[in-house]
Amino acid sequence: MKVKIYVTHKKGILDPQGKTVETALLSLGYKNISGVKIEKYIELEIDGKSKEEAEKQVKKMCDELLSNPIIEQYRFEVEQ
Amino acid sequence: MKVKIYVTHKKGILDPQGKTVETALLSLGYKNISGVKIEKYIELEIDGKSKEEAEKQVKKMCDELLSNPIIEQYRFEVEQ
């Protein structure tokens, strides 16, 4: 099963990388942009489980390793 | 308009960050995972253009700054 995980900053948490890219875009002349956020997008394959078990496992992996619960939140999709 | 951009490694390009995370997950006991890829997910707001113009501008921004065309490819969605 293919899993797509989006790890994003929690609301109110500074995103310095996004801020830097926004400043760069503005200085390149793109004056109509705002709210640039650079987040993580993780793809992986899980073998041999039901969708429910896979979802449970992905949640555990996110809590344990893939996201930093203090500053980040995540959402994911399991595709069969 | 909200824009979602996915910047991913081109096929055949090594993803050392993904490899590291995969090794870490395996060593944590998640033996049934493979093909871990860590990619970039960018969100931003574009003001005051038609969807077609916004798409043209996003393409230009990706080519100019947001992706490295030698090793990365991108796809994006413009939401109205």
Coordinates of N, CA and C in Angstrom, one line a residue:
Chain A
M1 N 0.8 -1.2 0.0 CA 0.0 0.0 0.0 C 0.9 1.2 0.0
K2 N 0.5 2.2 -0.8 CA 1.2 3.5 -0.8 C 0.7 4.4 0.3
V3 N 1.6 5.1 1.0 CA 1.2 6.0 2.0 C 1.8 7.4 1.7
K4 N 0.9 8.4 1.8 CA 1.4 9.8 1.6 C 1.2 10.5 2.9
I5 N 2.3 11.1 3.4 CA 2.2 11.8 4.7 C 2.6 13.2 4.6
Y6 N 1.8 14.1 5.1 CA 2.1 15.5 5.1 C 2.5 16.0 6.5
V7 N 3.7 16.4 6.7 CA 4.1 16.9 8.0 C 4.2 18.5 7.9
T8 N 3.3 19.2 8.6 CA 3.3 20.6 8.5 C 3.5 21.3 9.9
H9 N 3.9 22.6 9.9 CA 4.1 23.3 11.1 C 2.7 23.5 11.8
K10 N 2.7 23.5 13.1 CA 1.5 23.8 13.8 C 1.2 25.3 13.6
K11 N 0.0 25.7 13.8 CA -0.4 27.1 13.7 C 0.4 27.9 14.7
G12 N 0.9 29.0 14.3 CA 1.6 29.9 15.2 C 3.1 29.6 15.3
I13 N 3.6 28.5 14.7 CA 5.0 28.1 14.8 C 5.7 28.8 13.6
L14 N 6.8 29.5 13.8 CA 7.5 30.1 12.8 C 8.1 29.1 11.8
D15 N 8.1 29.5 10.5 CA 8.7 28.7 9.5 C 9.7 29.5 8.7
P16 N 10.9 29.5 9.3 CA 12.0 30.4 8.7 C 12.3 30.1 7.3
Q17 N 12.3 28.8 6.9 CA 12.6 28.4 5.5 C 11.5 29.1 4.6
G18 N 10.3 29.0 5.0 CA 9.2 29.6 4.2 C 9.4 31.1 4.1
K19 N 9.7 31.7 5.2 CA 9.9 33.2 5.2 C 11.1 33.6 4.2
T20 N 12.1 32.8 4.3 CA 13.3 33.1 3.4 C 12.9 33.0 1.9
V21 N 12.1 31.9 1.6 CA 11.7 31.7 0.2 C 10.7 32.8 -0.2
E22 N 9.8 33.2 0.7 CA 8.9 34.3 0.4 C 9.7 35.6 0.1
T23 N 10.7 35.9 0.9 CA 11.5 37.1 0.7 C 12.2 37.0 -0.7
A24 N 12.7 35.8 -1.0 CA 13.4 35.6 -2.3 C 12.4 35.8 -3.4
L25 N 11.2 35.3 -3.3 CA 10.2 35.5 -4.4 C 9.8 36.9 -4.6
L26 N 9.6 37.6 -3.4 CA 9.3 39.0 -3.5 C 10.4 39.8 -4.2
S27 N 11.6 39.5 -3.9 CA 12.8 40.2 -4.4 C 13.0 39.9 -5.9
L28 N 12.4 38.7 -6.3 CA 12.4 38.4 -7.8 C 11.3 39.1 -8.5
G29 N 10.5 39.8 -7.8 CA 9.4 40.6 -8.5 C 8.0 40.0 -8.4
Y30 N 7.9 38.9 -7.7 CA 6.5 38.3 -7.5 C 5.9 38.9 -6.3
K31 N 5.3 40.1 -6.5 CA 4.8 40.9 -5.4 C 3.4 40.4 -4.9
N32 N 2.8 39.5 -5.6 CA 1.4 39.2 -5.3 C 1.3 37.8 -4.5
I33 N 2.4 37.4 -3.9 CA 2.4 36.2 -3.1 C 2.5 36.5 -1.6
S34 N 2.0 35.5 -0.8 CA 2.1 35.6 0.6 C 1.9 34.3 1.2
G35 N 2.2 34.2 2.5 CA 1.9 33.0 3.3 C 2.7 31.8 2.8
V36 N 4.0 31.9 2.4 CA 4.7 30.8 1.9 C 5.1 29.9 3.0
K37 N 4.8 28.6 2.9 CA 5.2 27.6 3.9 C 5.8 26.4 3.2
I38 N 7.0 26.0 3.8 CA 7.7 24.9 3.3 C 7.5 23.7 4.2
E39 N 6.9 22.7 3.7 CA 6.5 21.6 4.6 C 7.2 20.3 4.1
K40 N 7.0 19.2 4.9 CA 7.5 17.9 4.4 C 6.4 17.0 3.8
Y41 N 6.8 16.3 2.8 CA 5.9 15.4 2.2 C 6.6 14.1 2.1
I42 N 6.1 13.0 2.7 CA 6.8 11.8 2.8 C 6.0 10.7 2.1
E43 N 6.6 9.9 1.2 CA 6.0 8.8 0.6 C 6.6 7.5 1.0
L44 N 5.9 6.5 1.2 CA 6.5 5.2 1.5 C 5.5 4.1 1.2
E45 N 6.0 2.8 1.1 CA 5.2 1.6 0.9 C 5.1 0.8 2.1
I46 N 3.9 0.3 2.4 CA 3.7 -0.6 3.5 C 3.2 -1.9 3.0
D47 N 3.8 -3.0 3.4 CA 3.4 -4.3 2.8 C 2.5 -5.1 3.8
G48 N 1.6 -5.8 3.2 CA 0.9 -7.0 3.8 C 0.1 -6.7 5.1
K49 N -0.7 -5.6 5.1 CA -1.6 -5.4 6.2 C -2.9 -4.9 5.6
S50 N -3.9 -4.9 6.5 CA -5.2 -4.3 6.1 C -5.0 -2.8 6.2
K51 N -5.9 -2.1 5.5 CA -5.9 -0.6 5.5 C -5.9 -0.1 7.0
E52 N -6.7 -0.7 7.8 CA -6.9 -0.2 9.2 C -5.6 -0.4 10.0
E53 N -4.9 -1.5 9.8 CA -3.7 -1.8 10.5 C -2.6 -0.9 10.0
A54 N -2.6 -0.7 8.6 CA -1.6 0.2 8.0 C -1.7 1.6 8.6
E55 N -3.0 2.1 8.7 CA -3.2 3.5 9.3 C -2.7 3.6 10.7
K56 N -3.0 2.5 11.5 CA -2.5 2.5 12.9 C -1.0 2.6 12.9
Q57 N -0.4 1.8 12.1 CA 1.1 1.8 12.0 C 1.7 3.1 11.6
V58 N 1.1 3.7 10.6 CA 1.6 5.0 10.1 C 1.5 6.1 11.2
K59 N 0.3 6.1 11.9 CA 0.1 7.0 13.0 C 1.3 6.8 14.1
K60 N 1.6 5.6 14.4 CA 2.7 5.3 15.3 C 4.0 5.8 14.8
M61 N 4.3 5.5 13.5 CA 5.6 6.0 13.0 C 5.7 7.5 13.0
C62 N 4.6 8.2 12.7 CA 4.6 9.6 12.7 C 4.9 10.1 14.1
D63 N 4.2 9.6 15.1 CA 4.4 10.0 16.5 C 5.8 9.7 17.0
E64 N 6.3 8.6 16.5 CA 7.6 8.1 17.0 C 8.8 8.8 16.3
L65 N 8.7 9.0 15.0 CA 9.9 9.4 14.3 C 9.7 10.5 13.2
L66 N 8.5 10.4 12.5 CA 8.4 11.3 11.3 C 8.0 12.7 11.6
S67 N 7.4 13.0 12.8 CA 7.1 14.3 13.1 C 7.5 14.7 14.5
N68 N 7.7 16.0 14.7 CA 8.1 16.5 16.0 C 6.8 17.1 16.6
P69 N 6.2 16.3 17.6 CA 4.8 16.7 18.0 C 4.8 18.1 18.7
I70 N 5.9 18.6 19.1 CA 5.9 19.9 19.7 C 5.6 21.1 18.7
I71 N 6.2 21.0 17.5 CA 6.0 22.0 16.6 C 5.3 21.6 15.3
E72 N 5.1 20.3 15.1 CA 4.5 19.9 13.9 C 3.2 19.0 14.1
Q73 N 2.4 19.1 13.0 CA 1.2 18.2 13.0 C 1.3 17.4 11.7
Y74 N 0.6 16.3 11.6 CA 0.6 15.5 10.3 C -0.8 15.1 9.9
R75 N -0.9 14.8 8.6 CA -2.0 14.1 8.1 C -1.5 13.1 7.1
F76 N -2.3 12.0 6.8 CA -1.8 11.0 5.9 C -2.9 10.4 5.2
E77 N -2.6 9.8 4.0 CA -3.5 9.0 3.2 C -2.9 7.6 2.9
V78 N -3.7 6.6 3.1 CA -3.2 5.2 2.8 C -4.0 4.8 1.5
E79 N -3.3 4.6 0.4 CA -3.9 4.2 -0.8 C -3.7 2.7 -1.1
Q80 N -4.8 2.0 -1.5 CA -4.7 0.6 -1.7 C -4.4 0.3 -3.1
Chain B
M1 N -5.8 33.1 -4.1 CA -5.9 31.7 -4.5 C -4.8 30.9 -3.8
K2 N -5.2 29.7 -3.3 CA -4.2 28.9 -2.6 C -3.5 28.0 -3.6
V3 N -2.2 27.9 -3.4 CA -1.4 27.1 -4.3 C -0.7 26.0 -3.5
K4 N -0.7 24.8 -4.0 CA 0.0 23.7 -3.3 C 1.0 23.1 -4.3
I5 N 2.2 23.1 -4.0 CA 3.3 22.7 -4.9 C 4.0 21.5 -4.3
Y6 N 4.2 20.4 -5.0 CA 5.0 19.3 -4.6 C 6.3 19.2 -5.4
V7 N 7.4 19.3 -4.7 CA 8.7 19.2 -5.4 C 9.3 17.9 -5.0
T8 N 9.5 17.0 -6.0 CA 10.0 15.7 -5.7 C 11.2 15.4 -6.5
H9 N 12.0 14.4 -6.0 CA 13.2 14.0 -6.7 C 12.8 13.3 -8.0
K10 N 13.6 13.6 -9.0 CA 13.5 12.9 -10.3 C 13.8 11.4 -10.1
K11 N 13.2 10.6 -11.0 CA 13.4 9.2 -10.9 C 14.9 8.9 -11.1
G12 N 15.4 8.0 -10.2 CA 16.8 7.6 -10.3 C 17.8 8.5 -9.5
I13 N 17.2 9.6 -9.0 CA 18.1 10.5 -8.1 C 18.0 10.0 -6.7
L14 N 19.2 9.9 -6.1 CA 19.3 9.4 -4.7 C 18.6 10.4 -3.7
D15 N 17.9 9.8 -2.7 CA 17.3 10.7 -1.7 C 17.9 10.2 -0.3
P16 N 19.0 10.8 0.0 CA 19.7 10.3 1.3 C 18.9 10.5 2.5
Q17 N 18.1 11.6 2.5 CA 17.2 11.8 3.7 C 16.2 10.7 3.9
G18 N 15.6 10.4 2.7 CA 14.6 9.3 2.7 C 15.3 7.9 3.2
K19 N 16.5 7.7 2.6 CA 17.2 6.5 3.0 C 17.5 6.4 4.5
T20 N 17.9 7.5 5.1 CA 18.2 7.6 6.5 C 16.9 7.3 7.3
V21 N 15.8 7.9 6.9 CA 14.6 7.7 7.6 C 14.1 6.2 7.5
E22 N 14.3 5.7 6.3 CA 13.9 4.3 6.1 C 14.8 3.4 7.0
T23 N 16.1 3.6 7.1 CA 16.9 2.8 8.0 C 16.5 3.0 9.5
A24 N 16.1 4.2 9.8 CA 15.7 4.4 11.2 C 14.4 3.7 11.5
L25 N 13.4 3.7 10.5 CA 12.1 3.0 10.7 C 12.4 1.5 10.8
L26 N 13.2 1.0 10.0 CA 13.5 -0.5 10.0 C 14.1 -0.8 11.4
S27 N 15.0 0.0 11.9 CA 15.7 -0.3 13.1 C 14.8 -0.1 14.3
L28 N 13.7 0.6 14.1 CA 12.6 0.8 15.2 C 11.7 -0.4 15.1
G29 N 11.9 -1.3 14.2 CA 11.1 -2.5 14.1 C 10.0 -2.5 13.1
Y30 N 9.9 -1.5 12.3 CA 8.9 -1.4 11.2 C 9.5 -2.1 10.0
K31 N 9.4 -3.4 9.9 CA 10.1 -4.2 8.9 C 9.4 -4.2 7.6
N32 N 8.1 -3.8 7.6 CA 7.3 -4.0 6.4 C 7.2 -2.7 5.5
I33 N 8.2 -1.8 5.7 CA 8.1 -0.5 4.9 C 9.3 -0.5 3.9
S34 N 9.1 0.2 2.9 CA 10.1 0.4 1.8 C 9.8 1.7 1.1
G35 N 10.8 2.0 0.2 CA 10.6 3.2 -0.7 C 10.3 4.5 0.0
V36 N 11.0 4.8 1.1 CA 10.7 6.0 1.8 C 11.3 7.2 1.0
K37 N 10.5 8.2 0.8 CA 11.0 9.4 0.1 C 10.6 10.6 0.9
I38 N 11.5 11.5 1.1 CA 11.2 12.8 1.8 C 11.2 13.9 0.7
E39 N 10.1 14.5 0.5 CA 10.0 15.5 -0.5 C 9.6 16.8 0.1
K40 N 9.5 17.9 -0.8 CA 9.1 19.2 -0.3 C 7.6 19.4 -0.7
Y41 N 6.9 20.1 0.2 CA 5.5 20.4 0.0 C 5.4 21.9 0.3
I42 N 5.1 22.7 -0.7 CA 5.1 24.2 -0.5 C 3.6 24.7 -0.6
E43 N 3.2 25.5 0.3 CA 1.9 26.2 0.2 C 2.1 27.7 0.1
L44 N 1.4 28.4 -0.7 CA 1.4 29.8 -0.7 C 0.1 30.4 -1.3
E45 N 0.0 31.7 -1.1 CA -1.2 32.4 -1.6 C -0.8 33.3 -2.7
I46 N -1.6 33.3 -3.8 CA -1.4 34.3 -4.9 C -2.6 35.2 -5.0
D47 N -2.4 36.5 -5.1 CA -3.5 37.4 -5.2 C -3.9 37.9 -6.6
G48 N -5.1 38.1 -6.8 CA -5.6 38.9 -7.9 C -5.2 38.5 -9.3
K49 N -5.3 37.3 -9.6 CA -5.1 36.9 -11.0 C -6.1 35.8 -11.4
S50 N -6.3 35.6 -12.7 CA -7.1 34.5 -13.1 C -6.4 33.2 -12.8
K51 N -7.1 32.1 -12.8 CA -6.4 30.8 -12.5 C -5.3 30.5 -13.5
E52 N -5.6 30.8 -14.8 CA -4.6 30.5 -15.9 C -3.3 31.4 -15.6
E53 N -3.5 32.6 -15.3 CA -2.3 33.5 -15.0 C -1.6 33.0 -13.8
A54 N -2.3 32.6 -12.8 CA -1.7 32.1 -11.5 C -0.9 30.8 -11.9
E55 N -1.4 29.9 -12.7 CA -0.7 28.7 -13.0 C 0.6 29.0 -13.8
K56 N 0.5 30.0 -14.7 CA 1.7 30.4 -15.4 C 2.8 31.0 -14.5
Q57 N 2.3 31.8 -13.5 CA 3.3 32.4 -12.6 C 3.9 31.3 -11.7
V58 N 3.1 30.4 -11.2 CA 3.6 29.3 -10.3 C 4.7 28.5 -11.1
K59 N 4.4 28.2 -12.4 CA 5.4 27.4 -13.2 C 6.7 28.2 -13.3
K60 N 6.6 29.5 -13.5 CA 7.8 30.3 -13.6 C 8.5 30.4 -12.2
M61 N 7.8 30.5 -11.1 CA 8.5 30.5 -9.8 C 9.1 29.2 -9.5
C62 N 8.5 28.1 -9.9 CA 9.1 26.8 -9.7 C 10.4 26.6 -10.5
D63 N 10.4 27.1 -11.8 CA 11.5 26.9 -12.6 C 12.7 27.8 -12.1
E64 N 12.3 29.0 -11.6 CA 13.3 30.0 -11.2 C 13.9 29.8 -9.9
L65 N 13.0 29.4 -8.9 CA 13.5 29.3 -7.5 C 13.1 28.1 -6.7
L66 N 11.9 27.6 -6.9 CA 11.4 26.6 -5.9 C 11.9 25.2 -6.2
S67 N 12.3 24.9 -7.4 CA 12.8 23.6 -7.6 C 14.2 23.6 -8.3
N68 N 15.0 22.6 -8.2 CA 16.2 22.5 -8.9 C 16.0 21.5 -10.1
P69 N 15.9 22.1 -11.3 CA 15.5 21.3 -12.4 C 16.5 20.1 -12.8
I70 N 17.7 20.2 -12.2 CA 18.6 19.1 -12.5 C 18.2 17.8 -11.8
I71 N 17.8 17.9 -10.6 CA 17.5 16.7 -9.8 C 16.0 16.6 -9.4
E72 N 15.2 17.7 -9.6 CA 13.9 17.7 -9.0 C 12.8 17.9 -10.1
Q73 N 11.6 17.4 -9.9 CA 10.5 17.7 -10.7 C 9.4 18.3 -9.8
Y74 N 8.4 18.9 -10.4 CA 7.3 19.5 -9.5 C 6.0 19.3 -10.2
R75 N 5.0 19.3 -9.3 CA 3.6 19.4 -9.8 C 2.9 20.3 -8.9
F76 N 1.8 21.0 -9.3 CA 1.1 21.9 -8.4 C -0.4 22.0 -8.7
E77 N -1.1 22.4 -7.7 CA -2.6 22.6 -7.8 C -2.9 24.1 -7.4
V78 N -3.7 24.8 -8.2 CA -4.1 26.1 -7.8 C -5.6 26.0 -7.5
E79 N -5.9 26.3 -6.2 CA -7.3 26.2 -5.7 C -7.9 27.6 -5.7
Q80 N -9.2 27.7 -6.2 CA -9.8 29.0 -6.2 C -10.7 29.2 -4.9

